[in-house]
Coordinates of C-alpha atoms in Angstrom, one line a residue:
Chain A
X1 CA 59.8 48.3 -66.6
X2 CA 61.0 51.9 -65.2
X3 CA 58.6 53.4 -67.1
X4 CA 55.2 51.4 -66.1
X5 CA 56.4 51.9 -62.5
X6 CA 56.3 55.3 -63.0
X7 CA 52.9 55.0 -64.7
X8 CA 51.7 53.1 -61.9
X9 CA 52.3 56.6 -59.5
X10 CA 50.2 58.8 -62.1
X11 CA 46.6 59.8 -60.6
X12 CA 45.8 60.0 -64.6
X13 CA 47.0 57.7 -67.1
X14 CA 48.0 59.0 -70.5
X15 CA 45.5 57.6 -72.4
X16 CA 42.9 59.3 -69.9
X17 CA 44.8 62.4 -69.9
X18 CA 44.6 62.5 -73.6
X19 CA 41.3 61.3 -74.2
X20 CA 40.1 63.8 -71.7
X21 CA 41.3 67.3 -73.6
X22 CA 39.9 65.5 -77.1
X23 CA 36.9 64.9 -75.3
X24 CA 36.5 68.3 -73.9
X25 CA 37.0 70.3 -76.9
X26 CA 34.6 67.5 -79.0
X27 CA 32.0 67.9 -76.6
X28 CA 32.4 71.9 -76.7
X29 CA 32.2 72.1 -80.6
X30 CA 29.3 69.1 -80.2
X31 CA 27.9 71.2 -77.8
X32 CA 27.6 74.6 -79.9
X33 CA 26.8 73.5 -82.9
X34 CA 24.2 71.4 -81.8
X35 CA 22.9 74.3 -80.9
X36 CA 23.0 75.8 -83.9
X37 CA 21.2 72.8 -85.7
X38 CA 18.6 73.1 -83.1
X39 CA 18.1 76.4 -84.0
X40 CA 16.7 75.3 -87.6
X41 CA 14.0 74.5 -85.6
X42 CA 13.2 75.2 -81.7
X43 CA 11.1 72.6 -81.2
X44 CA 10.7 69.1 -79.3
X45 CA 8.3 66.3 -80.1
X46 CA 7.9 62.1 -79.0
X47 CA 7.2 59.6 -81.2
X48 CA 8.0 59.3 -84.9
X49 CA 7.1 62.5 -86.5
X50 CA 6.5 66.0 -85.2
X51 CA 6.6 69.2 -87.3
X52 CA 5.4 73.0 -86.7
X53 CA 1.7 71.6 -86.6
X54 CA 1.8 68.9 -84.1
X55 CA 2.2 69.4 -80.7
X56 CA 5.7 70.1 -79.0
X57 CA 6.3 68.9 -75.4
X58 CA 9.3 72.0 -75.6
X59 CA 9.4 74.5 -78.2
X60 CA 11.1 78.0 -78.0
X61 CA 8.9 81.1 -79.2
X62 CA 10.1 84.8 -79.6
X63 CA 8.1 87.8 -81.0
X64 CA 9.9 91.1 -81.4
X65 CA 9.3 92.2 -77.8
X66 CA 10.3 88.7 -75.9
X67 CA 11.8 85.5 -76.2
X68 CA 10.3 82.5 -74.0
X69 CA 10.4 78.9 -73.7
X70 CA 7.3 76.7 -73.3
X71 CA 7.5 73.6 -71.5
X72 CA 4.4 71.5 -71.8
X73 CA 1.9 74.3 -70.3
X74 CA 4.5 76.3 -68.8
X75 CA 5.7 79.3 -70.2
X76 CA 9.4 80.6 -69.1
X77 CA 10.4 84.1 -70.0
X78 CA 13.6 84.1 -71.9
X79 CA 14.0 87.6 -73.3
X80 CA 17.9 88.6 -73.5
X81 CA 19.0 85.1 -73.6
X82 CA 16.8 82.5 -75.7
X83 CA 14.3 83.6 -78.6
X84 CA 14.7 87.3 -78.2
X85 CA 18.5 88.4 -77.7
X86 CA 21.1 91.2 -79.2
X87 CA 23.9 90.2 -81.5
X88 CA 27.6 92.0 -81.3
X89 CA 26.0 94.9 -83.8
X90 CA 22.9 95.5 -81.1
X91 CA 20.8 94.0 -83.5
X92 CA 17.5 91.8 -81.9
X93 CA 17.6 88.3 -83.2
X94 CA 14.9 85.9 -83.1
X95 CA 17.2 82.9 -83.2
X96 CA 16.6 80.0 -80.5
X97 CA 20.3 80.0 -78.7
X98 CA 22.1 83.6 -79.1
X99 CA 25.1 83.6 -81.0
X100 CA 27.7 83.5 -78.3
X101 CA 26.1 79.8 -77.7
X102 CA 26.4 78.1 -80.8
X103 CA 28.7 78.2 -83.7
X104 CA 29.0 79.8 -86.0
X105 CA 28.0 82.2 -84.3
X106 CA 25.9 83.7 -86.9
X107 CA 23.0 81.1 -88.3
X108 CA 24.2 79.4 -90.9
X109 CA 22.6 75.6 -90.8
X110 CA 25.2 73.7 -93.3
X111 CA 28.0 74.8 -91.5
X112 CA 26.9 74.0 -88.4
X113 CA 26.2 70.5 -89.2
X114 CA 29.3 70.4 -90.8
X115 CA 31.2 71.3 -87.7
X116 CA 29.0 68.7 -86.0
X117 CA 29.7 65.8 -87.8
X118 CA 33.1 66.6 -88.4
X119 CA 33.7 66.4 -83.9
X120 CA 31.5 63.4 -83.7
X121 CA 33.4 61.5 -85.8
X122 CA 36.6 62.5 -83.3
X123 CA 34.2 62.0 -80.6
X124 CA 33.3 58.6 -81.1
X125 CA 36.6 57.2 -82.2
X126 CA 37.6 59.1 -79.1
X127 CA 35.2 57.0 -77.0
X128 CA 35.7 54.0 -78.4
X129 CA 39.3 54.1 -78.0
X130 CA 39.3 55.0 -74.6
X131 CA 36.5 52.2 -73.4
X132 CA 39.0 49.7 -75.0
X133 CA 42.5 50.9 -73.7
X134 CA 40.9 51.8 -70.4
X135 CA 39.7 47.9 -70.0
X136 CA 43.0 46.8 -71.3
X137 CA 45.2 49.4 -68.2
X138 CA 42.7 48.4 -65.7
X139 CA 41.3 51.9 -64.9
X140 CA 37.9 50.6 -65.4
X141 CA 38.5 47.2 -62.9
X142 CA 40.8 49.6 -60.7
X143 CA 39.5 53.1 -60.6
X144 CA 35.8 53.1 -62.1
X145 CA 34.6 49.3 -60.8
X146 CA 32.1 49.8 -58.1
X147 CA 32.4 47.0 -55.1
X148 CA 30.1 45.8 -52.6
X149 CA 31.2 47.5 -50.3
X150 CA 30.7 50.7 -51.8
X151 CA 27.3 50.3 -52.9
X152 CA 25.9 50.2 -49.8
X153 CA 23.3 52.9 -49.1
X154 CA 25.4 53.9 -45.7
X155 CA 28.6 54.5 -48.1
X156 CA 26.5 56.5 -50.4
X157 CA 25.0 58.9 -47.5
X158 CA 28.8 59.2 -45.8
X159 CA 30.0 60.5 -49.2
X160 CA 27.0 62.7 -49.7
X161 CA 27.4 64.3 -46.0
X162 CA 31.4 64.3 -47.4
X163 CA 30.6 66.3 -50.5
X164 CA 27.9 68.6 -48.4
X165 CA 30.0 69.6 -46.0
X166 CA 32.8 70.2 -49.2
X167 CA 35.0 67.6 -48.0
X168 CA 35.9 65.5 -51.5
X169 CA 38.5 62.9 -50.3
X170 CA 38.4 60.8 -47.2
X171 CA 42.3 60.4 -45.4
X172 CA 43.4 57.1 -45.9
X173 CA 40.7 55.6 -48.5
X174 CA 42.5 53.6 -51.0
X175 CA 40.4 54.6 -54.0
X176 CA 41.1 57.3 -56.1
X177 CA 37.2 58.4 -57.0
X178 CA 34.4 58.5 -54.2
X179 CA 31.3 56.7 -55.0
X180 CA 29.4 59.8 -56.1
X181 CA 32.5 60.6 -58.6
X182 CA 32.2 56.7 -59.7
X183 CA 28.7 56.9 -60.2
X184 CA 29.0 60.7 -62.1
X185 CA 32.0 59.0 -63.8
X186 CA 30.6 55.4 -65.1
X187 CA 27.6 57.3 -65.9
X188 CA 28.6 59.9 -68.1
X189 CA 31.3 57.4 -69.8
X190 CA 29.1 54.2 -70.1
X191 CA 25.7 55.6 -70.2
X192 CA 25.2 59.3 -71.7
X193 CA 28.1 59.6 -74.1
X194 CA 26.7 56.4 -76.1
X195 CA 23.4 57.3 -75.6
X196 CA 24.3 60.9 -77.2
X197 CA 26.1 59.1 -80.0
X198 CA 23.2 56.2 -80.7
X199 CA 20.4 58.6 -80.4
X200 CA 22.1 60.9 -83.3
X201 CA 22.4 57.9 -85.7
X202 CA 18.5 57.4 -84.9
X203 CA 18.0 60.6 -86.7
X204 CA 19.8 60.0 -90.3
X205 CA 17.4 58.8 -92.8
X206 CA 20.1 56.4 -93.9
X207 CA 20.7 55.0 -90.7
X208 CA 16.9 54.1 -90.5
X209 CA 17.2 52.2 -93.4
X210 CA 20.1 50.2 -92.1
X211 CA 19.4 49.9 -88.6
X212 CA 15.5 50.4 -88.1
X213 CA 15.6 48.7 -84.5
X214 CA 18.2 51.6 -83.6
X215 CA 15.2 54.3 -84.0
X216 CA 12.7 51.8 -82.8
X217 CA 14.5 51.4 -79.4
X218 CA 14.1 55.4 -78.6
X219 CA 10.9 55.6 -79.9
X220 CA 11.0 57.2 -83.1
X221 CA 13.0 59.5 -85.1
X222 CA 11.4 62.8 -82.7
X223 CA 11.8 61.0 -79.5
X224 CA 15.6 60.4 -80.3
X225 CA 15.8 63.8 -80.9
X226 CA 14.2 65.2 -77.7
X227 CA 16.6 62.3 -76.2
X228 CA 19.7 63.5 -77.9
X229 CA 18.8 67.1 -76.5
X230 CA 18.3 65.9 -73.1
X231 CA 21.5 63.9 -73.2
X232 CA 23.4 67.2 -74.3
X233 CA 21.7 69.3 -71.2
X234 CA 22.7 66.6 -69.0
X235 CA 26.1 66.9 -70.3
X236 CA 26.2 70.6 -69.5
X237 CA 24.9 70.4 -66.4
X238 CA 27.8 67.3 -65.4
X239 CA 29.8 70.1 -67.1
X240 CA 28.9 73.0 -64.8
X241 CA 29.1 70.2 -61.6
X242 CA 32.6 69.6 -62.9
X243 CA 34.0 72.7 -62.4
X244 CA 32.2 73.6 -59.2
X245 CA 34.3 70.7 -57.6
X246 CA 37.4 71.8 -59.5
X247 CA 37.0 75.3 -58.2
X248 CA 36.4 73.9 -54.9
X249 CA 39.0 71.2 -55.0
X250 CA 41.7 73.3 -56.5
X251 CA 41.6 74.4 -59.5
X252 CA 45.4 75.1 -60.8
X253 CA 46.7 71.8 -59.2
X254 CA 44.0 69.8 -60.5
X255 CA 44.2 70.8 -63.8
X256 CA 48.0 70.4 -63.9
X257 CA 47.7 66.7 -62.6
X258 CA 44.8 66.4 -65.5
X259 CA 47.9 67.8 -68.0
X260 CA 50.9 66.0 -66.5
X261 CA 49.4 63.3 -65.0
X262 CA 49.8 64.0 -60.9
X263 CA 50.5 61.7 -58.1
X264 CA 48.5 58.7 -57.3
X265 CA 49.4 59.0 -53.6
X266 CA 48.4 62.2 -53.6
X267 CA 44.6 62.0 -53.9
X268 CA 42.9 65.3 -53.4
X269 CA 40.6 65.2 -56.4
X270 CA 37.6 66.8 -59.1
Chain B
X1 CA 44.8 90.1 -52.8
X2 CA 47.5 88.5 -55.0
X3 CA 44.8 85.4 -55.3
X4 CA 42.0 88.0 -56.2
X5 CA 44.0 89.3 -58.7
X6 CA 45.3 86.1 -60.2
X7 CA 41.6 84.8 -59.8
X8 CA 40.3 88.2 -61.7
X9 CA 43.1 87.8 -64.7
X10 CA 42.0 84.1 -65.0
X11 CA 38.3 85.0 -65.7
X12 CA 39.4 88.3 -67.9
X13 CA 41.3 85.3 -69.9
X14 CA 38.8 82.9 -69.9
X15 CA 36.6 85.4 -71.2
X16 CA 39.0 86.7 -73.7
X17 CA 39.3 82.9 -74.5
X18 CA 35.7 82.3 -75.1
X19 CA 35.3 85.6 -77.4
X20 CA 38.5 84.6 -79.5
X21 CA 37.3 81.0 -79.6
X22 CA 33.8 82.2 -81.2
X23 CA 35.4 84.5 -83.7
X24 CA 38.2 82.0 -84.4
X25 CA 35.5 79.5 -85.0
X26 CA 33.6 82.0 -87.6
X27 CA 36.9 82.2 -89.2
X28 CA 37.4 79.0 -89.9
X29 CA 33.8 78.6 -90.9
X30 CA 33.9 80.9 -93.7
X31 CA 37.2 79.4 -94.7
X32 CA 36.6 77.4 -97.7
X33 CA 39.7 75.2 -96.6
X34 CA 38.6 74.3 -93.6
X35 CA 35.3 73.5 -95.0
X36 CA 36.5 71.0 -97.1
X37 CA 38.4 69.2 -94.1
X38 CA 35.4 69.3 -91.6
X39 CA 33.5 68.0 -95.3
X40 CA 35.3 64.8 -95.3
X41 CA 33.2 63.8 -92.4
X42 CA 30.6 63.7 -94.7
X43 CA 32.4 61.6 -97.2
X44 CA 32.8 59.2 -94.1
X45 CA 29.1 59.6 -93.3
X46 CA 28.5 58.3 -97.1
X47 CA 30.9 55.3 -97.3
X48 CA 30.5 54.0 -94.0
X49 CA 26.4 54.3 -93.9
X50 CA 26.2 52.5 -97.9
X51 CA 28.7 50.2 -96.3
X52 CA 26.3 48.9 -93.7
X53 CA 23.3 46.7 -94.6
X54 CA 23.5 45.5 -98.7
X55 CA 22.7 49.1 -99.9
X56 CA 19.0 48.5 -101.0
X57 CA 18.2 48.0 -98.0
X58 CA 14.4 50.0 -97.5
X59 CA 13.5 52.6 -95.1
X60 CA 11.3 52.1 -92.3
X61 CA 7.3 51.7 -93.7
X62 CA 4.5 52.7 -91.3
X63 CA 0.5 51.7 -91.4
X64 CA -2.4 54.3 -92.2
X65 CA -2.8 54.9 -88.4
X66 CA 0.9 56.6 -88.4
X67 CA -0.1 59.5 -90.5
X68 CA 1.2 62.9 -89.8
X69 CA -2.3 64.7 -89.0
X70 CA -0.8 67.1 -91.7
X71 CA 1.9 66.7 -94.0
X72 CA 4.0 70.2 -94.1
X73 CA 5.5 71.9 -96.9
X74 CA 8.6 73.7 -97.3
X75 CA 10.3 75.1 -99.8
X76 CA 8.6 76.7 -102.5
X77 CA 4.9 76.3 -101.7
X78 CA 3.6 77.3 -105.4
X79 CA 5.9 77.9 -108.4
X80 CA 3.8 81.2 -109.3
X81 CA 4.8 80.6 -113.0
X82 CA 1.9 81.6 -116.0
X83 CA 2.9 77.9 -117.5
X84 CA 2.6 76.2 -114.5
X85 CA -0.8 77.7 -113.2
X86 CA -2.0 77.1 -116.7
X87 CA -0.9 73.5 -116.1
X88 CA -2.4 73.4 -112.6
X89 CA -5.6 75.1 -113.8
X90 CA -6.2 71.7 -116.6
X91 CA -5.4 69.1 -113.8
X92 CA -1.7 68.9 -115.2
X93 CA -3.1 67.1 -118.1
X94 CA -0.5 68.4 -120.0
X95 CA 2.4 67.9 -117.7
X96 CA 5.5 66.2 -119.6
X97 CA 8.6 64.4 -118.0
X98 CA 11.0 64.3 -120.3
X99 CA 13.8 62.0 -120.2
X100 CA 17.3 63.4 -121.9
X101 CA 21.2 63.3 -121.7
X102 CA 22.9 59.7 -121.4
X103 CA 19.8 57.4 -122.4
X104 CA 19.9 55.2 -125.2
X105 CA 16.3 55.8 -125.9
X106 CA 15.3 59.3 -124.4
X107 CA 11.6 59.3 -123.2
X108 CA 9.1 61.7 -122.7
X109 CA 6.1 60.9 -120.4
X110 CA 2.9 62.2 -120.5
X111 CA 1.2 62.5 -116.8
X112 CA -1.2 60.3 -118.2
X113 CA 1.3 57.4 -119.0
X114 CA 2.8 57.3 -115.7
X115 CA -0.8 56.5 -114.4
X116 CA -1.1 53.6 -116.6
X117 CA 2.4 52.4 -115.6
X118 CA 2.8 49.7 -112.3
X119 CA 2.7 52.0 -109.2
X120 CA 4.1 51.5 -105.9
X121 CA 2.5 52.9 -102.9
X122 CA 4.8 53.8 -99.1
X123 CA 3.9 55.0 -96.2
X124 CA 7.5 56.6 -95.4
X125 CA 8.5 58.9 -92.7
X126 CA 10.0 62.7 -94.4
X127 CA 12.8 64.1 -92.4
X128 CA 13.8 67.8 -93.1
X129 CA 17.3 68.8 -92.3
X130 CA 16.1 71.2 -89.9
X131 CA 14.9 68.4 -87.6
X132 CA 11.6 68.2 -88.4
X133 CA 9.5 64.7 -89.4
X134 CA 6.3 64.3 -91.1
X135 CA 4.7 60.7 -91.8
X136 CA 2.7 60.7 -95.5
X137 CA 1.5 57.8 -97.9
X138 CA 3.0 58.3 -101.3
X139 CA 2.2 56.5 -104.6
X140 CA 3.9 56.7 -107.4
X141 CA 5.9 55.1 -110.5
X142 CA 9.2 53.4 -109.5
X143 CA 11.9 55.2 -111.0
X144 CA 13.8 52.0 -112.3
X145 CA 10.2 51.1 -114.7
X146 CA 11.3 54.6 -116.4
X147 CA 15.2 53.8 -116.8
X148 CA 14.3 50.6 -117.6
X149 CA 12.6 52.3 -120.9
X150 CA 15.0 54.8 -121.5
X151 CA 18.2 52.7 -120.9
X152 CA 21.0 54.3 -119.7
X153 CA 24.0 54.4 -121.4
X154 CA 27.1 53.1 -119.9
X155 CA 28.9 56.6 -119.0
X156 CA 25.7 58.2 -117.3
X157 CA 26.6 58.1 -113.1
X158 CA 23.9 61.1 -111.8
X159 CA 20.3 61.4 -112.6
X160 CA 19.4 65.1 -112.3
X161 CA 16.6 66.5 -111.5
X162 CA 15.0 69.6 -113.0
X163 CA 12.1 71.3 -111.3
X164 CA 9.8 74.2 -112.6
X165 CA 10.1 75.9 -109.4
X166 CA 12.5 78.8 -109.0
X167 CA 14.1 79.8 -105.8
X168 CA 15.6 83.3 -105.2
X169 CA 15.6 83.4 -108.8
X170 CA 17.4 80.2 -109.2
X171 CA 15.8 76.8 -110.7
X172 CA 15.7 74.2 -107.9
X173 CA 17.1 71.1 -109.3
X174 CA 18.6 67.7 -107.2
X175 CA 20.7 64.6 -108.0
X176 CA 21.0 61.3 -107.1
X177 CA 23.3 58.7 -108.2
X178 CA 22.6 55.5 -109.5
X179 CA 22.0 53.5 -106.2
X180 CA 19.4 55.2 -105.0
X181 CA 17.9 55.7 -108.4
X182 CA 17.0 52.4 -108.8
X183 CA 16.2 51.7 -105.0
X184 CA 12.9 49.9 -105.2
X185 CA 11.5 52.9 -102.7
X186 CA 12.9 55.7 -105.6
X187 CA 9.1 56.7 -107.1
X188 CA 8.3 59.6 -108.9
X189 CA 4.8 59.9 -106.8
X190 CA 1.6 62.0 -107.9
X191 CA -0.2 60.8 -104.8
X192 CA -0.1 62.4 -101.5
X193 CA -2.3 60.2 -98.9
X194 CA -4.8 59.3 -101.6
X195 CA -5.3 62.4 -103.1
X196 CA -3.4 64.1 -106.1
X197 CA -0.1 66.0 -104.5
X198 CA -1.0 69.2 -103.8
X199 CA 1.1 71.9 -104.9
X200 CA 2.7 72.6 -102.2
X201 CA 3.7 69.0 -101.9
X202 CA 5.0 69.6 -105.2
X203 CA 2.2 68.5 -107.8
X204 CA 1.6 67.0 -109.9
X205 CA 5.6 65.0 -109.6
X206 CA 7.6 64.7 -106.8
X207 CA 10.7 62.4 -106.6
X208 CA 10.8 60.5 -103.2
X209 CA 14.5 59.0 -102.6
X210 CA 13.8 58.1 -99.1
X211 CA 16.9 57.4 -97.3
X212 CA 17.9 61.3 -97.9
X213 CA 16.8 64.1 -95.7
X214 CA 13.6 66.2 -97.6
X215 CA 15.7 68.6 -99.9
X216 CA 17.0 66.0 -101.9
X217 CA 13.1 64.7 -102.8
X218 CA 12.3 67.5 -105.3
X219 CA 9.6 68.9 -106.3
X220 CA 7.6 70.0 -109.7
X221 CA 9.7 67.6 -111.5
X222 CA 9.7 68.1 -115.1
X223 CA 12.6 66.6 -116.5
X224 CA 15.1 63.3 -115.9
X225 CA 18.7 64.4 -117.2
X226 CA 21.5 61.5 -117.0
X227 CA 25.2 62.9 -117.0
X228 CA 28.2 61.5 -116.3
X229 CA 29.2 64.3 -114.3
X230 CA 27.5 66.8 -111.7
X231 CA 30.3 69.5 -112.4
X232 CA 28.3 70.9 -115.4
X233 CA 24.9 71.7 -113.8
X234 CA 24.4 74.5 -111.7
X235 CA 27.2 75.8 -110.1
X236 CA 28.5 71.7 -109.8
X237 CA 27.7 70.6 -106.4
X238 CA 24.8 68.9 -107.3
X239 CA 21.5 70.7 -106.1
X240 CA 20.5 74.2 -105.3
X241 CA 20.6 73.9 -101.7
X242 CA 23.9 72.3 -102.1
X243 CA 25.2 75.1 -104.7
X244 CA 23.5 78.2 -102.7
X245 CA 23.5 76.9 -98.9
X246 CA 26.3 74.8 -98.8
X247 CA 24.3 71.5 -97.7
X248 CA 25.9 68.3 -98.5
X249 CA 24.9 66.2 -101.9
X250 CA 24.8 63.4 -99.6
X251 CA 22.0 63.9 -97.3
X252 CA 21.7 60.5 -95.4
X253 CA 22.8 62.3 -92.2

């Protein structure tokens, strides 16, 4: 009884605290060696099929002086950093991603898809888990649940003024999470990490077989891929957001409360 | 200042982190240890996806407007041998597939014979394991007529596939076990959208197993062996991809 009072005064519940250090290092290791995979081949197609001699809506090129990436009919210079980059040795490498990107670091296709499927297994179970015991402890009804209230468009612009003007909690609100960090939230958790994990089982030959409606639903086998990579650039942009507020919320204290747990009262937040 | 400083460490760190992380991680990707333990993901990948659906379950067909515009090869593009562009040269007339190991009744069947036998013709979406996909119609003899012939005996688990192309020296080879083998879309085909396959297709026989990614279907396929084991050919792991690049035997992922 002590003890789920005390839970109760936690900003972070265990189970969130726990899943969200899995998560992070899956997503890292999903992250890099999806990169390395996509490597095998820089290129990005919709529909069904799509090889080297049908047309890519985003492909990488590099030649031995530069490294670019074309989007539809718009070239992007990339030399340095994507198709035309030095390794450790100062050697030029005409890889997609550069090595400190993707792992391992050096190209090596089997390994990286072993790494790969290896964290999305942890991944998923990860997820899954955390849905379920986050229904069961009420953070979703509690923390995540959006209300009337706060979906209207004048709560939305206050909290958009709010985050403008770098101010991330309002005194006295009752919620933990503003309605920008509920809609970041929900969507990242309901929305893009499935959609990362559905669109992957598109891809396997074996999963077609089983599941064809799975593929059909994105399109073809190419267009799950493109969506899987989307997905993934989403994910590192929600990254790159993340810690921006972190940094600008307080970093060392936030992190500790995302360790030990924090206090609900206390409701600064990232 | 103090905060600079602290702020300054905690990058230096973080960076530190990020360079040890990558190394580590090359570390423990060379280690054959932990190879083996991110492996058994794959073993997971194999149980759970011929747990789903009743394990004959096809893969996706498409119609004759699906085409690929052009289907691409990979691989070995032209086996360069003197017997095999003699082969090529007559039309394959006097390509052989021979049938050995754990059969009852070994075959050997002349290119000939396999166009007389029942055919079975699929429009069926190739997916490399580099990503790519490429839509083709294939016809060809269903594996299970030729098993059916040869009757395997009651030890034989792997059918493996010899090829006459060599790879960095190497003779490609594959294996499949005895699910897919007799999976009505398992064909030994000799047609590549209504033409002869050409050779760098894999002519005149390629095996299509088509719930495996594209190194799996070989290519230039001139023999059939049936063992009971896969530790005996090659160096064991079942395919030369899997034996020189490390790729899983089990490619439905």
């Amino acid at each position: 009884m002590i003890k789920s009072q005390k839970n109760m005064t936690k900003r972070h519940k265990l189970t969130t605290r726990l899943w969200h250090w899995v998560n992070a290092l899956c997503l890292l290791v999903l992250v890099m060696s999806g990169l390395t995979i996509f490597n095998a081949h820089p290129r990005l197609y919709w529909g069904e099929y799509g090889s080297s001699d049908d047309y890519a809506w985003a492909a990488v090129g590099s030649s031995q002086t530069l490294g670019y990436v074309r989007l539809g009919e718009t070239k992007i210079e990339t030399t340095g950093f994507i198709g035309n980059w030095r390794d450790s040795n100062g050697q030029i490498q005409k890889w997609a991603f550069p090595g400190w990107a993707t792992i391992p670091s050096y190209y090596s296709l089997a390994e990286g898809r072993r790494w790969h499927f290896f964290f999305a297994w942890i991944f998923s179970v990860g997820l899954a888990f955390f849905m379920i015991r986050s229904m069961f402890n009420r953070h979703v009804q509690k923390d995540l649940h959006i209300s009337r209230a706060e979906w209207r468009p004048s709560n939305i612009l206050r909290d958009v003024e709010n985050h403008l003007r770098l101010r991330f909690h309002e005194t006295g609100s009752v919620n933990i999470y503003n309605i920008l960090q509920k809609f970041s939230y929900v969507g990242v958790i309901f929305i893009l990490l499935p959609l990362m994990i559905f669109t992957g089982l598109a891809m396997s030959p074996a999963m077609d077989a089983n599941w064809p409606w799975l593929t059909d639903i994105f399109g073809g086998r190419q267009s799950a891929r493109s969506i899987h990579f989307i997905g993934m650039s989403l994910l590192v942009l929600f990254f790159i957001v993340h810690m921006i507020t972190l940094l600008l919320a307080g970093p060392f204290k936030q992190t500790w409360a995302m360790v030990t747990g924090g206090k609900r009262e206390d409701s600064d937040h990232a | 200042m103090r905060k600079m400083l602290t702020r300054r460490t905690l990058i230096a760190t973080g960076a530190l982190g990020a360079g040890s992380l990558l190394s580590g991680c090359d570390a423990l990707s060379r280690s054959q240890t932990f190879q083996n333990i991110l492996g058994s993901a794959e073993d997971a990948n194999f149980l759970v996806q011929r747990a789903l659906g009743d394990r004959m379950e096809l893969a996706s067909e498409y119609s004759i407007n699906d085409l690929s515009p052009k289907f691409r090869a990979n691989g070995t593009r032209d086996p360069g041998t003197p017997d095999y562009a003699a082969s090529a040269a007559q039309g394959f007339a006097d390509w052989q597939l021979r049938l050995t190991g754990l059969f009852k009744k070994p075959q050997i069947f002349s290119l000939a014979a396999l166009l007389s036998m029942p055919q079975r013709t699929q429009i069926t979406r190739h997916d490399c394991v580099e990503g790519w996909s490429a839509i083709g119609q294939w016809t060809g003899v269903p594996l299970k007529l030729l098993l059916d012939l040869a009757q395997l005996q009651d030890s034989a688990k792997f059918l493996v596939f010899h090829c006459a192309d060599r790879l960095g020296g190497r003779p490609y080879y594959e294996s499949i076990d005895l699910l897919d083998a007799f999976h009505p879309q398992t064909i030994m085909a000799h047609r590549l959208n209504g033409e002869s396959v050409p050779i760098e297709n894999g002519a005149p026989l390629r095996l299509r197993v088509e719930r495996q990614l594209g190194y799996k279907h070989a290519k230039y396929v001139t023999g059939i062996e049936a063992v009971a084991t896969l530790d005996n050919v090659g160096e064991g792991k079942g395919g030369y991809w899997e034996d020189v690049g490390n790729y899983e035997w089990y490619a439905g992922i």
